[in-house]
Short mmCIF file of C-alpha atoms and ligand atoms in Angstrom, two decimals:
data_model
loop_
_atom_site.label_atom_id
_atom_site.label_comp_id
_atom_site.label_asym_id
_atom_site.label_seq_id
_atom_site.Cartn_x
_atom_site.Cartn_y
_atom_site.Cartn_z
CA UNK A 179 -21.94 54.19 34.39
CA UNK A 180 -20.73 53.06 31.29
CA UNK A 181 -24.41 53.26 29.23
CA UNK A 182 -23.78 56.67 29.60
CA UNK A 183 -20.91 56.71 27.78
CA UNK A 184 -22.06 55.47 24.45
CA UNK A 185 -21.73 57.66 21.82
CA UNK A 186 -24.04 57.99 18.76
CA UNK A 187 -21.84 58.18 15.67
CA UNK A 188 -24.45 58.27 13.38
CA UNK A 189 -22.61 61.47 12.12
CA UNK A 190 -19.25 59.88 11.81
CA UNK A 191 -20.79 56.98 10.69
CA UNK A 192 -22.03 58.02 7.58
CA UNK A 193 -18.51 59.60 6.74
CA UNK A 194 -16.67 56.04 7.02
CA UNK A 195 -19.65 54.30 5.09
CA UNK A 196 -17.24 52.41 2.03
CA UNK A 197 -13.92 53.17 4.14
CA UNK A 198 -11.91 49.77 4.78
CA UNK A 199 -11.20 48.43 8.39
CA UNK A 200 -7.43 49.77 8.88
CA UNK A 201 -9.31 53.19 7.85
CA UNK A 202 -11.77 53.59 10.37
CA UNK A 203 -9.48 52.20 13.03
CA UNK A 204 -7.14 54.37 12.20
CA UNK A 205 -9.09 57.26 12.59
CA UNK A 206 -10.44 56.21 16.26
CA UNK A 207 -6.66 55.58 17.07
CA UNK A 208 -7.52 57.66 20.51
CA UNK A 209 -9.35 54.39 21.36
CA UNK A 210 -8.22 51.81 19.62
CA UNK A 211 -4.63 52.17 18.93
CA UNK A 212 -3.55 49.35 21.22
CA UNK A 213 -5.83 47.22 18.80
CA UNK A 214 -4.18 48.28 15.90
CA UNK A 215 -0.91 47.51 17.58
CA UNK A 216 -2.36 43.76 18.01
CA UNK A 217 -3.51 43.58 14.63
CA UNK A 218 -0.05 44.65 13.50
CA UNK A 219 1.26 41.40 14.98
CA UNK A 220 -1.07 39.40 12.86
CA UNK A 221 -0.55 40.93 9.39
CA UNK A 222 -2.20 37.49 7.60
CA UNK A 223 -4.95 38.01 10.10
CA UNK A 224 -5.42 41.41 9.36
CA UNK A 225 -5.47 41.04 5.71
CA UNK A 226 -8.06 38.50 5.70
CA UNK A 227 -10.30 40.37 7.86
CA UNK A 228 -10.08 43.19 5.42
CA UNK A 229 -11.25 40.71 2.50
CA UNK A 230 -13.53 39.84 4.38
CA UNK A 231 -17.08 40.90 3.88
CA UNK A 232 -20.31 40.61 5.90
CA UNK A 233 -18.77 40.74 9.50
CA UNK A 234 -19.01 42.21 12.76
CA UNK A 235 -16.11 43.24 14.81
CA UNK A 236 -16.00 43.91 18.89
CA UNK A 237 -12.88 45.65 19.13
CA UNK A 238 -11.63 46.25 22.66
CA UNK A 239 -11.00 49.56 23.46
CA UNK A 240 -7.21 51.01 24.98
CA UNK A 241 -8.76 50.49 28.35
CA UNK A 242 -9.87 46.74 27.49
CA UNK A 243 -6.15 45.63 25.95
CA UNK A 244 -4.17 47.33 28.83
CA UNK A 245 -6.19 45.81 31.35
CA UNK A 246 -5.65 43.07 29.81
CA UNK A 247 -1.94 43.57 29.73
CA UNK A 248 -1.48 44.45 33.42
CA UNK A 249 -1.46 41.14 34.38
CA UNK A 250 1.02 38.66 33.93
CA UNK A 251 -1.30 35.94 32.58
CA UNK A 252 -2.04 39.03 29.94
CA UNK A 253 1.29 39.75 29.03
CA UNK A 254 2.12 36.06 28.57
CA UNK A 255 -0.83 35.98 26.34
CA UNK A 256 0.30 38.98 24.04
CA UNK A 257 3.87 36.80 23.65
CA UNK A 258 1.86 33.80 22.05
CA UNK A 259 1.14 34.48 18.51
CA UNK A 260 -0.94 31.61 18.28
CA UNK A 261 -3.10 32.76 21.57
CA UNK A 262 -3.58 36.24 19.87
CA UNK A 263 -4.38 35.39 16.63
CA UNK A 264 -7.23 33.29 18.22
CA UNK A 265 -8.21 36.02 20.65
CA UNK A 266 -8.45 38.19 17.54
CA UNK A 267 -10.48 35.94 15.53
CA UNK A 268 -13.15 35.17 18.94
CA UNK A 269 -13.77 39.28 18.43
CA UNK A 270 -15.01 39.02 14.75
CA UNK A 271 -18.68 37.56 14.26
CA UNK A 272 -19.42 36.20 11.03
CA UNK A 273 -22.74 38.04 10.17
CA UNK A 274 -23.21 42.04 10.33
CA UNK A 275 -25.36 42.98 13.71
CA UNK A 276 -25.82 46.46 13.80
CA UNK A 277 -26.69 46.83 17.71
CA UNK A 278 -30.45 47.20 16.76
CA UNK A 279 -30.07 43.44 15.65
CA UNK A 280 -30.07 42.21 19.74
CA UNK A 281 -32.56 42.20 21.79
CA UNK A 282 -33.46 40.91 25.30
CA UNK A 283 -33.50 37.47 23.79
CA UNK A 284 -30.01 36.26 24.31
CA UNK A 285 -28.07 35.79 20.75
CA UNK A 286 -25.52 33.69 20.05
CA UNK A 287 -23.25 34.44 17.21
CA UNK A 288 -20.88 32.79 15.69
CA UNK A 289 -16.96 34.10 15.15
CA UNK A 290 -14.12 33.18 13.16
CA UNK A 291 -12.38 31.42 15.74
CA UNK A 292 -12.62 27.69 14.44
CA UNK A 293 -8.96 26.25 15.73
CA UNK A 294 -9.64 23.35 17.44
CA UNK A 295 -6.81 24.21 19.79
CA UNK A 296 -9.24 26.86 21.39
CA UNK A 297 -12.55 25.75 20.10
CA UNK A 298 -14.52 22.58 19.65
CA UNK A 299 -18.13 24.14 18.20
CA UNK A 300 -19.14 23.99 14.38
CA UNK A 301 -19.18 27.01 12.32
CA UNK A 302 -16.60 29.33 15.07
CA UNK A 303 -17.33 29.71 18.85
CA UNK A 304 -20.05 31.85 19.46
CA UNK A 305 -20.79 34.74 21.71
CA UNK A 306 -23.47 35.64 23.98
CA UNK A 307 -24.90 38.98 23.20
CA UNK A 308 -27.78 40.68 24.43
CA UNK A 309 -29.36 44.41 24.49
CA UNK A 310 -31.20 44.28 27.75
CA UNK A 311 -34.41 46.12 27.49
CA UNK A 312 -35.15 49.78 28.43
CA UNK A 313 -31.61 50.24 28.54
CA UNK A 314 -30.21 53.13 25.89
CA UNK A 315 -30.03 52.65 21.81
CA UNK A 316 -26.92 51.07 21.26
CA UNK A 317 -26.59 49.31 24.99
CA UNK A 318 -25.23 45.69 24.06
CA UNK A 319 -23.79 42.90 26.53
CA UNK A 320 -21.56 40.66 25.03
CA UNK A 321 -21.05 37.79 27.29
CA UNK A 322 -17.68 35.39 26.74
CA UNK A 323 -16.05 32.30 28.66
CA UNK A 324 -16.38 31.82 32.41
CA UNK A 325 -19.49 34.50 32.00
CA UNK A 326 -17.65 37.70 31.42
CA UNK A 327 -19.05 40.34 30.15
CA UNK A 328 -18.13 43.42 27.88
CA UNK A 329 -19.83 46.39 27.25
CA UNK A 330 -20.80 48.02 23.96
CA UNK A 331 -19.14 51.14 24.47
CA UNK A 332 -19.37 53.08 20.86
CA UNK A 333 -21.94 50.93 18.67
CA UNK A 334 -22.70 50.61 15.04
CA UNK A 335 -19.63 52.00 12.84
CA UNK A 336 -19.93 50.62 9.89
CA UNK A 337 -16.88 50.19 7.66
CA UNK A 338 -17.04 48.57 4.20
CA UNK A 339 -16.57 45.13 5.16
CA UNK A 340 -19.62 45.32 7.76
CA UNK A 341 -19.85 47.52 11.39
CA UNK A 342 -17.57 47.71 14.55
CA UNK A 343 -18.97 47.97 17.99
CA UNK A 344 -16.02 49.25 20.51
CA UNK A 345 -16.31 47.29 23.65
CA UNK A 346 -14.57 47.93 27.23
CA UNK A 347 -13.29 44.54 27.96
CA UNK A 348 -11.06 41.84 25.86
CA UNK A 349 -13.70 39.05 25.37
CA UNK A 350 -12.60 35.69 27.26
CA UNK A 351 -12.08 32.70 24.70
CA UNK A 352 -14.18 30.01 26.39
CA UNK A 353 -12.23 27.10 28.29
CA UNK A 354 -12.37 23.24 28.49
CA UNK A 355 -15.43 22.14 30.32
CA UNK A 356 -13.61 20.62 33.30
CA UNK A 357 -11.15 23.82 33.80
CA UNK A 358 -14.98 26.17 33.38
CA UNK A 359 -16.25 23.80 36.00
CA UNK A 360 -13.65 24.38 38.58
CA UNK A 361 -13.12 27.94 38.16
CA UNK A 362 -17.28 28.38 38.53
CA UNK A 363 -16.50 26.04 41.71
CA UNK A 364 -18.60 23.11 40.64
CA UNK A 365 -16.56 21.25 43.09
CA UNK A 366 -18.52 18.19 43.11
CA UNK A 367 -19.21 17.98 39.43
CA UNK A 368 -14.97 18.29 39.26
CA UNK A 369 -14.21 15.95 41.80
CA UNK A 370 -17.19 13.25 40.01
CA UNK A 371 -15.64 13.53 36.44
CA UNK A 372 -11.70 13.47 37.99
CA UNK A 373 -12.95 10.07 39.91
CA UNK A 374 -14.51 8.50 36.99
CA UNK A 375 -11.66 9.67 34.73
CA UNK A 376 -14.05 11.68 32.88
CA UNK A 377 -11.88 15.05 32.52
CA UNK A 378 -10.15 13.92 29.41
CA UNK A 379 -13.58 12.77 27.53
CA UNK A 380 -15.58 15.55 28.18
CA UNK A 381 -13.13 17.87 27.62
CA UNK A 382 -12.79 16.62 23.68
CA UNK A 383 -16.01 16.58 22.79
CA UNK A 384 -16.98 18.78 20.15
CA UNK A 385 -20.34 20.60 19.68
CA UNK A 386 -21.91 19.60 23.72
CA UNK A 387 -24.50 20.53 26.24
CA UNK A 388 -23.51 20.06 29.21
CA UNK A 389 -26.22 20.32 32.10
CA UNK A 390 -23.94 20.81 35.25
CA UNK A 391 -25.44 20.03 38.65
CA UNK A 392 -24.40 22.00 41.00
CA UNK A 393 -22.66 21.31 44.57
CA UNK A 394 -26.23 21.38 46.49
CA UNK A 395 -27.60 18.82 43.61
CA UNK A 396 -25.17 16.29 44.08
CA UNK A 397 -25.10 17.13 48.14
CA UNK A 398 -29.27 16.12 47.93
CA UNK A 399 -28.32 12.87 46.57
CA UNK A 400 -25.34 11.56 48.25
CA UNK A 401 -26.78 8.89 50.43
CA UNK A 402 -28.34 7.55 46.62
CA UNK A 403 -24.48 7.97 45.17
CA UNK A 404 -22.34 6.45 48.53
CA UNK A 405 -22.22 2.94 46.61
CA UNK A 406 -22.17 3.57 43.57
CA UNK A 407 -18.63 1.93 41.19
CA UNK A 408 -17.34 4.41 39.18
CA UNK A 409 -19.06 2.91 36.41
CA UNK A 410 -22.43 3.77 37.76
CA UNK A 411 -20.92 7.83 38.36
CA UNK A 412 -19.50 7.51 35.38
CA UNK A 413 -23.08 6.46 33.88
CA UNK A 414 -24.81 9.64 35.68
CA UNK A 415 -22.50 12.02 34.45
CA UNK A 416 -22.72 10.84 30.47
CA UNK A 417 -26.32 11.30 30.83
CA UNK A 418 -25.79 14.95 31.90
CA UNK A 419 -23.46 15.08 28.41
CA UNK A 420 -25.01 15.88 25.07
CA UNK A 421 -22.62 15.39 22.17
CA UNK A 422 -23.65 16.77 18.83
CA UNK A 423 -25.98 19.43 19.84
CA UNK A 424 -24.97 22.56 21.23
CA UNK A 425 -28.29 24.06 22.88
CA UNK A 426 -28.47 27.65 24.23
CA UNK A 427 -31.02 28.89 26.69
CA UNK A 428 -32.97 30.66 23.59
CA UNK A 429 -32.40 27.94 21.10
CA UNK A 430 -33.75 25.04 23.47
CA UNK A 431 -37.11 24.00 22.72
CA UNK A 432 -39.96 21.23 24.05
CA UNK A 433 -37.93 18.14 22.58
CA UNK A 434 -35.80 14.95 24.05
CA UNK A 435 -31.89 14.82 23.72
CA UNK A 436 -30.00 11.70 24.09
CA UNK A 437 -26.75 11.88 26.27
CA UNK A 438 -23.66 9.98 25.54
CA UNK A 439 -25.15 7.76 28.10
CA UNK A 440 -27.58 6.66 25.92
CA UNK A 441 -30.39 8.02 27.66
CA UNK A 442 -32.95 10.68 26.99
CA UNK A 443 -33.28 13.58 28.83
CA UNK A 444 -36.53 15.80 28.59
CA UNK A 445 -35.88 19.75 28.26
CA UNK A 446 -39.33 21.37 28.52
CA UNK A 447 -38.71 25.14 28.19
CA UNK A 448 -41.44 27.47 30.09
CA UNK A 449 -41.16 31.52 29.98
CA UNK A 450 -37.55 32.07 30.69
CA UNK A 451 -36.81 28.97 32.17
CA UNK A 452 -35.49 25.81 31.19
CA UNK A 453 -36.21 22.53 33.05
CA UNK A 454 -34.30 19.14 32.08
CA UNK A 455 -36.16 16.21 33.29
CA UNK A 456 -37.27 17.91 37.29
CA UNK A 457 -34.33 19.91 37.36
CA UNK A 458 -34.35 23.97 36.65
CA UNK A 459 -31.59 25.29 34.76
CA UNK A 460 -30.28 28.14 37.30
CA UNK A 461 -27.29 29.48 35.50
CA UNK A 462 -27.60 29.41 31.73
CA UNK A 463 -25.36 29.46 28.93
CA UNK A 464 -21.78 29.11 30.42
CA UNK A 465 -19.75 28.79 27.19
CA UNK A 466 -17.14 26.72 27.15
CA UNK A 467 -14.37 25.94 24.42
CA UNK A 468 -16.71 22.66 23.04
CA UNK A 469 -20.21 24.32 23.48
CA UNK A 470 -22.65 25.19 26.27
CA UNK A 471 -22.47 24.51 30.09
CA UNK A 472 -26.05 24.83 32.21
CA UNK A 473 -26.16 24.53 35.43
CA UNK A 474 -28.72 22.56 36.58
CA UNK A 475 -30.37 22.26 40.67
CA UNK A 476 -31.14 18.79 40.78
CA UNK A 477 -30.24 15.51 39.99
CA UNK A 478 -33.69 13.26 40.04
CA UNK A 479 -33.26 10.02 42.79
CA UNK A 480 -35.30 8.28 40.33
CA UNK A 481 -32.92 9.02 37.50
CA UNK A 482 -29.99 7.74 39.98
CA UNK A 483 -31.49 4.44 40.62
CA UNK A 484 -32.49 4.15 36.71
CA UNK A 485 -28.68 4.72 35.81
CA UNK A 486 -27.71 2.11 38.37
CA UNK A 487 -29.83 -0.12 36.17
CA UNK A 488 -28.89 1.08 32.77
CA UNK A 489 -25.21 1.14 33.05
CA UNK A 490 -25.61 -2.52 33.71
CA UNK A 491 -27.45 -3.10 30.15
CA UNK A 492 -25.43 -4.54 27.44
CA UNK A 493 -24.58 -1.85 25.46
CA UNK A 494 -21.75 -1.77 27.79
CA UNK A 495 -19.23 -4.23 26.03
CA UNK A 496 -19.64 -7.46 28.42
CA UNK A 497 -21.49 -6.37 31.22
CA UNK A 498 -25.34 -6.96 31.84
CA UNK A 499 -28.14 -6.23 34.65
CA UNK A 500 -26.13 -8.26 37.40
CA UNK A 501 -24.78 -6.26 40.03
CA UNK A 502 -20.95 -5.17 39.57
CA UNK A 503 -18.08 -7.27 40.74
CA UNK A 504 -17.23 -7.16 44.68
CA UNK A 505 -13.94 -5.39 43.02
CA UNK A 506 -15.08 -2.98 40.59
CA UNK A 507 -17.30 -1.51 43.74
CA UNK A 508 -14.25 -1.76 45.94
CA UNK A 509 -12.13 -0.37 43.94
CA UNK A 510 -14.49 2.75 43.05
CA UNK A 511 -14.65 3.44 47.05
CA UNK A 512 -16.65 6.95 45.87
CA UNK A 513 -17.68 7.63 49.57
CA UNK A 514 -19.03 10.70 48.20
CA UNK A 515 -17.15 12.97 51.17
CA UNK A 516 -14.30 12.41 49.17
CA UNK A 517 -15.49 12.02 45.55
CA UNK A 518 -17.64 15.38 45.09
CA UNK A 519 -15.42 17.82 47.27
CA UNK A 520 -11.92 17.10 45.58
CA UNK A 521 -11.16 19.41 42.77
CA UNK A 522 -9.53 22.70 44.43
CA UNK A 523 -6.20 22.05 42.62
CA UNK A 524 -7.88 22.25 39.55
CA UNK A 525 -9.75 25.51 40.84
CA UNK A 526 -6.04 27.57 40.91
CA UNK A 527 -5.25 26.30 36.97
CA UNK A 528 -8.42 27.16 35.79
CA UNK A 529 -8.32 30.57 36.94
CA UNK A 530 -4.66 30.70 36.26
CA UNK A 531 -5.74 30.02 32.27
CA UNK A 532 -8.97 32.04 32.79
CA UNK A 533 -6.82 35.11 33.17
CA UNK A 534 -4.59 34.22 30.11
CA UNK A 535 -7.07 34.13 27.43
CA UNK A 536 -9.18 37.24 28.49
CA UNK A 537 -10.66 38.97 31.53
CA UNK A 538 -11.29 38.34 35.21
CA UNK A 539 -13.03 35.14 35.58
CA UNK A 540 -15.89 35.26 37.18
CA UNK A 541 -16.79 32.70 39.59
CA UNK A 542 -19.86 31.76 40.60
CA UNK A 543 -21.11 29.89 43.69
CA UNK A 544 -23.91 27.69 44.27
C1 LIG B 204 -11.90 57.80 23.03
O1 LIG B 204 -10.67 58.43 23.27
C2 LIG B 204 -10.78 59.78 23.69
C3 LIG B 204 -9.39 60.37 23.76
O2 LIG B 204 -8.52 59.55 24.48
C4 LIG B 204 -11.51 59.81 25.02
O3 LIG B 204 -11.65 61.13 25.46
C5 LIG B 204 -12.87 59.16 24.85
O4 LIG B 204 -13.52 59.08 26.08
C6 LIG B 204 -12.75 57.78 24.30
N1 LIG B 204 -14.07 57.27 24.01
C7 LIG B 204 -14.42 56.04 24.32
C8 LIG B 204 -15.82 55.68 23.99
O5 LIG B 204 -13.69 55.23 24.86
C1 LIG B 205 -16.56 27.42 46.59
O1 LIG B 205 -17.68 26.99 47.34
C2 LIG B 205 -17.39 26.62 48.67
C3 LIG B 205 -18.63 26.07 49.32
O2 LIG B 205 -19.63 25.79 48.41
C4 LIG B 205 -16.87 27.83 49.40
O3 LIG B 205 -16.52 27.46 50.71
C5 LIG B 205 -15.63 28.36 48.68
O4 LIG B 205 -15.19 29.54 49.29
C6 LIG B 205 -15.93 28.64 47.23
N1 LIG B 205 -14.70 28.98 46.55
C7 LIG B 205 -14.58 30.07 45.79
C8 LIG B 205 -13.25 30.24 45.13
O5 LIG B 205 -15.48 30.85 45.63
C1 LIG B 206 -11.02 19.92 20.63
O1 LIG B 206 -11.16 18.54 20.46
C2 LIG B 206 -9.92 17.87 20.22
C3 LIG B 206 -10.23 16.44 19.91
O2 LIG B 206 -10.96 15.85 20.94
C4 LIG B 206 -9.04 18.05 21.44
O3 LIG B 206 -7.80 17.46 21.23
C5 LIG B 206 -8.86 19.54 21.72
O4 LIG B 206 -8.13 19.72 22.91
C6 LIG B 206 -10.18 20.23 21.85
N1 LIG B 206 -10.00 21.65 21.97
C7 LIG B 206 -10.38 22.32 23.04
C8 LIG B 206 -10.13 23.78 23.01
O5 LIG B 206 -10.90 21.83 24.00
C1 LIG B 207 -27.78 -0.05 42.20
O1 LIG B 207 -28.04 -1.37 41.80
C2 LIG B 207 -27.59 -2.35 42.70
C3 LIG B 207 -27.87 -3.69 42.11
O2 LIG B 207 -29.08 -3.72 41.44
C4 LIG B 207 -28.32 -2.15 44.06
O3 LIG B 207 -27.86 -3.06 44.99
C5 LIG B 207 -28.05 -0.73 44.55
O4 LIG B 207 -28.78 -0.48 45.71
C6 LIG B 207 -28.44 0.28 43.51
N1 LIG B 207 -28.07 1.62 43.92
C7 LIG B 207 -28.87 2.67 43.74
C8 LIG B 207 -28.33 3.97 44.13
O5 LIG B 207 -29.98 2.57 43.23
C1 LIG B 208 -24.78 -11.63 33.05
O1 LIG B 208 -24.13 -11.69 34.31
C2 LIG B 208 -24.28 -12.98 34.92
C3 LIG B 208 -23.69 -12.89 36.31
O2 LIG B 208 -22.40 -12.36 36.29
C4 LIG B 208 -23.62 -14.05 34.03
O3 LIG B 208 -23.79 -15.32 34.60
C5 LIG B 208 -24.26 -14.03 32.66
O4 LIG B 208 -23.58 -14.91 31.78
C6 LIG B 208 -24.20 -12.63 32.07
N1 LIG B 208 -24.96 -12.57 30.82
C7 LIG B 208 -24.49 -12.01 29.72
C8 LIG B 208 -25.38 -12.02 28.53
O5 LIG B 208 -23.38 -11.48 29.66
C1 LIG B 209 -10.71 -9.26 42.91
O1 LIG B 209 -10.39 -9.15 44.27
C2 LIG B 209 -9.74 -10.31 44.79
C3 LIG B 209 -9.61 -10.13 46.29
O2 LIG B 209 -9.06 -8.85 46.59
C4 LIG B 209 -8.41 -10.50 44.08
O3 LIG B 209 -7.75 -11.67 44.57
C5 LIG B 209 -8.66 -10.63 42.60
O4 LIG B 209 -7.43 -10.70 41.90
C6 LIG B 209 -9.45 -9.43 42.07
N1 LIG B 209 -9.79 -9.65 40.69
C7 LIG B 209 -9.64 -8.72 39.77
C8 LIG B 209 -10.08 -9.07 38.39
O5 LIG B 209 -9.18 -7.59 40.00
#
């Protein structure tokens, strides 16, 4: 496999110790040539990378940009200078991790790419990385939107500005919530925000937690969500929303968050896992272009019929604990056959724009 590919360059290494960036890629032009032809594109990009000091780059091997290029999706991608400048920027980490810096214990590190065109977290959208134990020195994971991965392929060479790892795949820049949703075939969490006209919302929000039930959670409770108005989904699906916090399986502690509902949700961390309220977070760390998507097993019937109630306080301009109109209900008509399974059209575009800014998407079902 791959981990046996890595190569120590410890001798190399200490040979490009002081040399610039355009140096040392220039001297592993075998591998990373098709980089360098990237970079070329992007000469104001380039330059400020090499003033740059303190940084980490993942540069995708030849293997990782012609993938990449075999598809049309790719190739559309590589005619965008906008698109590649921010793919460039998503593979340099503010910081200098030499690969002994990871450990099992996810990290999440920060890049350059701060555009709010592709990215909606403070201080650069991060990247998952992790060096899974008993694997060999220099094995790191580094995990990107819709959960692909890339490989550490050659680690730690260390140029003056900070070190290079080489990695086998072009990262994925993390997409809008709704699009990472559909393409992980949340269906019922896509269809819920598409019927209360959430889509647009959640998708701007900058710096979020998202804890994403997933089709079986909403499936348990749709006798509890067959009447609700779109008011009282809408309610449920804020309080699954945390705005201003961007929480990551291994920075999550003990504590309350409030939701854009209003409400408080409970995240008690035990071991590995992460519960929110009763619910078990059973996919972690999704990344998406505003922050953090969870996916979550459960949505609590007591939380439900607490919503119905809460939505109905005053904080909502003009409305109060009376039941809604006869024709907000009717109009809702969320018989939840046809609420929580809609979405599939979304499911082709969000795989479509998967494939344009990086790898296969990787879906998973639940
Ligand atoms: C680097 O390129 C050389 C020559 O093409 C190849 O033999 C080698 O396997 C590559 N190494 C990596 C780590 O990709
Ligand atoms: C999504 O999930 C449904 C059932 O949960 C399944 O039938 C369908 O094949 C899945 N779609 C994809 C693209 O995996
Ligand atoms: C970031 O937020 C702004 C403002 O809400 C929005 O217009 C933009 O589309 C968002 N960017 C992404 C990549 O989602
Ligand atoms: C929501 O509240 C209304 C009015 O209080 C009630 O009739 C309805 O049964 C409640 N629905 C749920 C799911 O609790
Ligand atoms: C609450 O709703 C009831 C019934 O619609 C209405 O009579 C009452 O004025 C409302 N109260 C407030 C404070 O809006
Ligand atoms: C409520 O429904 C009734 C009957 O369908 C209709 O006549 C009325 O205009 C509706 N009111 C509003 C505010 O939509």
């Amino acid at each position: 496999m791959l981990f046996n590919k890595i190569v120590s360059l410890a001798a190399f290494a200490s040979l490009a110790w002081a040399q610039s960036i355009t140096d040392v890629l220039t001297q592993n032009k075998d591998n990373l040539s098709a980089l360098i032809g990237l970079l070329a594109t992007q000469p104001e990009l380039l330059k400020s990378i090499a003033e740059t000091k303190d940084i980490t780059i993942l540069a995708p091997n030849n293997k990782a940009i012609e993938t990449l290029l075999s598809t049309d999706a790719g190739k559309a991608a590589a005619a965008n200078p906008a698109l590649v400048k921010a793919i460039l920027q998503y593979h340099v980490l503010s910081g200098v991790f030499p690969s002994t810096a990871f450990s099992s214990k996810p990290a999440f590190a920060a890049s350059l790419l701060t555009d709010a065109t592709y990215a909606n977290v403070t201080g650069g959208q991060r990247v998952k990385a992790v060096a899974p134990e008993g694997r060999p020195k220099g094995t790191v994971i580094i995990s990107s939107g819709l959960l692909a991965d890339s490989n550490v392929v050659v680690a730690d060479v260390k140029f003056d500005g900070g070190v290079i790892h080489v990695i086998d795949e072009v990262l994925t820049i993390p997409t809008a919530a709704s699009v990472t949703a559909a393409a992980a075939n949340l269906t019922a969490l896509t269809g819920a925000l598409t019927t209360a006209n959430l889509v647009g919302t959640v998708d701007g929000l900058k710096d979020v937690t998202i804890f994403a039930p997933s089709n079986a959670a909403f499936e348990a409770i749709a006798a509890t969500t067959a009447g609700l108005s779109v008011q009282q989904l809408s309610s449920i699906l804020t309080y699954h929303v945390v705005a201003g916090t961007v929480g990551y399986s291994s920075t999550l502690t003990n504590t309350k968050l409030k939701t854009v509902n209003g409400a408080e949700l409970e995240i008690k961390v035990s071991g590995a896992d992460v519960f929110v309220n009763q619910a078990k977070v059973i996919v972690a760390d999704v990344l998406i272009a505003g922050g953090v998507v969870h996916v979550i097993d459960g949505i609590g019937e007591d939380e439900v019929t607490d919503l119905n109630s809460s939505v109905l306080l005053p904080s909502g301009s003009g409305t109060n604990t009376s039941t809604p109109s006869p024709n907000a209900t009717a109009s809702a008509t969320p018989t939840p056959n046809v609420v929580l399974t809609s979405g599939a059209g979304s499911t082709m575009g969000a795989v479509g724009l998967g494939a344009l800014v990086g790898g296969a998407a990787l879906l998973f079902n639940l």
